[in-house]
Coordinates of C-alpha atoms in Angstrom, one line a residue:
M1 CA 129.9 109.9 107.4
N2 CA 126.6 110.2 109.0
Y3 CA 123.2 109.2 107.4
A4 CA 119.4 109.8 107.5
I5 CA 117.2 107.3 106.3
L6 CA 114.4 108.1 103.7
L7 CA 111.4 106.0 103.4
K8 CA 109.4 106.4 100.1
T9 CA 106.4 104.6 98.4
V10 CA 106.7 104.5 94.9
V11 CA 103.5 103.6 92.5
D12 CA 104.2 103.1 89.0
A13 CA 103.2 100.6 86.0
N14 CA 104.6 97.7 88.1
G15 CA 102.7 98.4 91.2
K16 CA 103.8 99.9 94.6
T17 CA 107.1 99.6 95.9
N18 CA 108.6 100.7 99.3
S19 CA 112.1 102.0 99.2
V20 CA 114.7 102.6 101.9
E21 CA 117.4 104.9 101.1
K22 CA 120.4 106.1 103.2
V23 CA 120.9 109.7 102.5
P24 CA 124.4 111.1 103.3
M25 CA 124.3 114.1 105.8
M26 CA 127.0 116.7 104.4
E27 CA 125.8 119.7 106.6
V28 CA 128.4 121.6 108.7
F29 CA 126.6 121.2 111.9
P30 CA 125.9 117.8 113.6
T31 CA 122.1 118.2 113.5
I32 CA 119.7 117.9 110.5
S33 CA 118.4 121.2 109.5
L34 CA 114.9 122.1 109.0
E35 CA 115.7 123.0 105.3
S36 CA 116.9 119.6 104.8
M37 CA 113.9 118.0 106.3
Y38 CA 111.8 120.0 103.9
K39 CA 113.8 119.1 101.0
L40 CA 113.8 115.3 101.7
C41 CA 110.2 115.2 102.6
E42 CA 109.3 117.3 99.7
C43 CA 107.1 119.6 101.8
E44 CA 107.0 122.8 103.6
L45 CA 105.6 122.0 106.9
V46 CA 106.9 119.0 108.9
D47 CA 105.7 116.8 111.9
I48 CA 108.3 115.2 114.1
K49 CA 107.4 112.2 116.2
D50 CA 109.9 110.2 118.4
M51 CA 108.8 106.2 118.4
P52 CA 110.3 104.1 121.0
L53 CA 111.6 100.6 120.5
Q54 CA 108.8 98.2 119.6
L55 CA 108.4 94.4 119.2
V56 CA 106.0 93.6 116.3
E57 CA 104.9 90.0 115.3
F58 CA 104.9 89.1 111.5
D59 CA 103.9 85.6 110.4
G60 CA 104.7 84.2 113.9
E61 CA 108.1 85.9 114.2
L62 CA 108.9 88.7 116.3
G63 CA 110.5 91.7 114.9
I64 CA 112.4 94.7 116.4
I65 CA 111.6 98.3 115.2
P66 CA 114.6 100.3 116.6
A67 CA 113.7 103.7 118.6
V68 CA 113.6 106.3 115.8
T69 CA 112.5 109.9 115.2
L70 CA 110.1 110.2 112.3
V71 CA 109.8 113.3 110.1
F72 CA 106.9 113.5 107.7
D73 CA 104.8 116.0 105.8
E74 CA 102.2 117.5 108.4
E75 CA 99.9 118.4 105.2
F76 CA 100.0 115.5 103.0
L77 CA 96.6 114.4 103.3
L78 CA 95.2 118.0 102.6
K79 CA 97.3 118.4 99.7
N80 CA 96.7 115.1 97.6
E81 CA 93.7 114.1 96.3
K82 CA 94.6 110.2 96.1
P83 CA 97.1 109.7 99.0
V84 CA 99.0 106.5 99.3
A85 CA 100.2 105.0 102.4
N86 CA 104.0 104.9 103.1
E87 CA 103.7 101.4 104.4
L88 CA 107.3 101.0 106.2
A89 CA 106.8 104.3 107.8
S90 CA 103.0 103.6 108.9
V91 CA 104.3 100.3 110.6
I92 CA 106.9 102.3 112.4
Y93 CA 104.4 104.9 113.4
G94 CA 102.4 102.1 115.0
Y95 CA 99.6 101.6 112.3
G96 CA 97.5 98.6 113.1
R97 CA 98.9 98.4 116.6
L98 CA 98.5 101.5 118.4
H99 CA 96.1 103.4 116.1
D100 CA 94.7 103.3 112.5
Q101 CA 96.6 106.5 111.0
C102 CA 98.8 105.9 108.0
L103 CA 101.7 108.2 107.1
C104 CA 102.0 109.3 103.5
G105 CA 104.7 110.9 101.4
N106 CA 108.3 110.7 101.9
V107 CA 109.4 110.1 105.6
L108 CA 112.7 110.7 107.0
L109 CA 114.1 108.8 109.9
C110 CA 116.9 110.0 112.3
Y111 CA 117.2 110.1 116.1
T112 CA 116.6 112.9 118.7
N113 CA 119.6 113.8 121.0
E114 CA 119.1 114.9 124.8
E115 CA 118.5 118.5 123.6
G116 CA 115.7 117.5 121.3
E117 CA 117.6 118.0 118.1
C118 CA 117.1 115.8 115.0
M119 CA 120.6 113.8 114.5
P120 CA 121.7 111.6 111.6
F121 CA 122.9 108.1 112.3
S122 CA 126.2 106.8 112.1
E123 CA 127.0 104.5 109.4
S124 CA 126.7 101.4 111.4
E125 CA 123.5 102.6 113.1
A126 CA 122.0 103.4 109.7
N127 CA 123.0 99.9 108.2
A128 CA 121.2 98.4 111.3
V129 CA 118.0 100.3 110.7
V130 CA 118.0 99.4 106.9
K131 CA 118.5 95.8 107.9
C132 CA 115.4 95.9 110.2
L133 CA 113.3 97.7 107.8
T134 CA 114.1 95.3 104.8
R135 CA 113.1 92.5 107.2
I136 CA 109.9 94.3 107.9
N137 CA 109.4 95.2 104.3
K138 CA 109.3 91.3 103.5
H139 CA 106.0 91.2 105.6
I140 CA 104.3 94.3 104.6
G141 CA 102.2 92.4 102.0
D142 CA 100.3 90.7 104.8
M143 CA 99.0 94.0 106.0
E144 CA 96.2 96.0 104.4
F145 CA 96.4 99.9 104.6
K146 CA 93.7 102.2 104.6
V147 CA 94.5 105.9 104.4
Q148 CA 92.4 108.0 106.6
K149 CA 90.2 110.7 105.1
P150 CA 91.7 114.2 106.2
M151 CA 89.3 116.4 108.5
M152 CA 89.6 119.4 110.3
K153 CA 87.6 120.3 113.4
F154 CA 87.0 123.9 114.3
M155 CA 86.3 124.9 117.9
T156 CA 84.8 127.9 119.2
F157 CA 86.2 129.8 122.0

């Protein structure tokens, strides 16, 4: 069975919790369909970003973030008055190291093949990614996440 990985940040009476879910991909085709992306990210417009393998330091320990493809809601900041950072996804996206942009909402992890198609992980790959994310999640509390304000820039032609 093949899996995509869904990252969520849940805010409830107990506080904020980051969750990592392995989502079985039962699709007929080996690729992840656009409809599945919309459904899992709970949106109508997605952005897709390939992230290379990264080494990050948490509490003096080096951690590895594997090369993954992030699928996320392109319009989340425009549709939500009080957006909450998806902390795990933001760290993978490079928040605090490469830039100061947080990702919000559900974020789907997969990989991209040579043809540029989004593909699910094998079970062993998904388990390895979940293991890395679990380790990173233990150190998330050490970071402060500040969601950027949405803005639009209009240009004249």
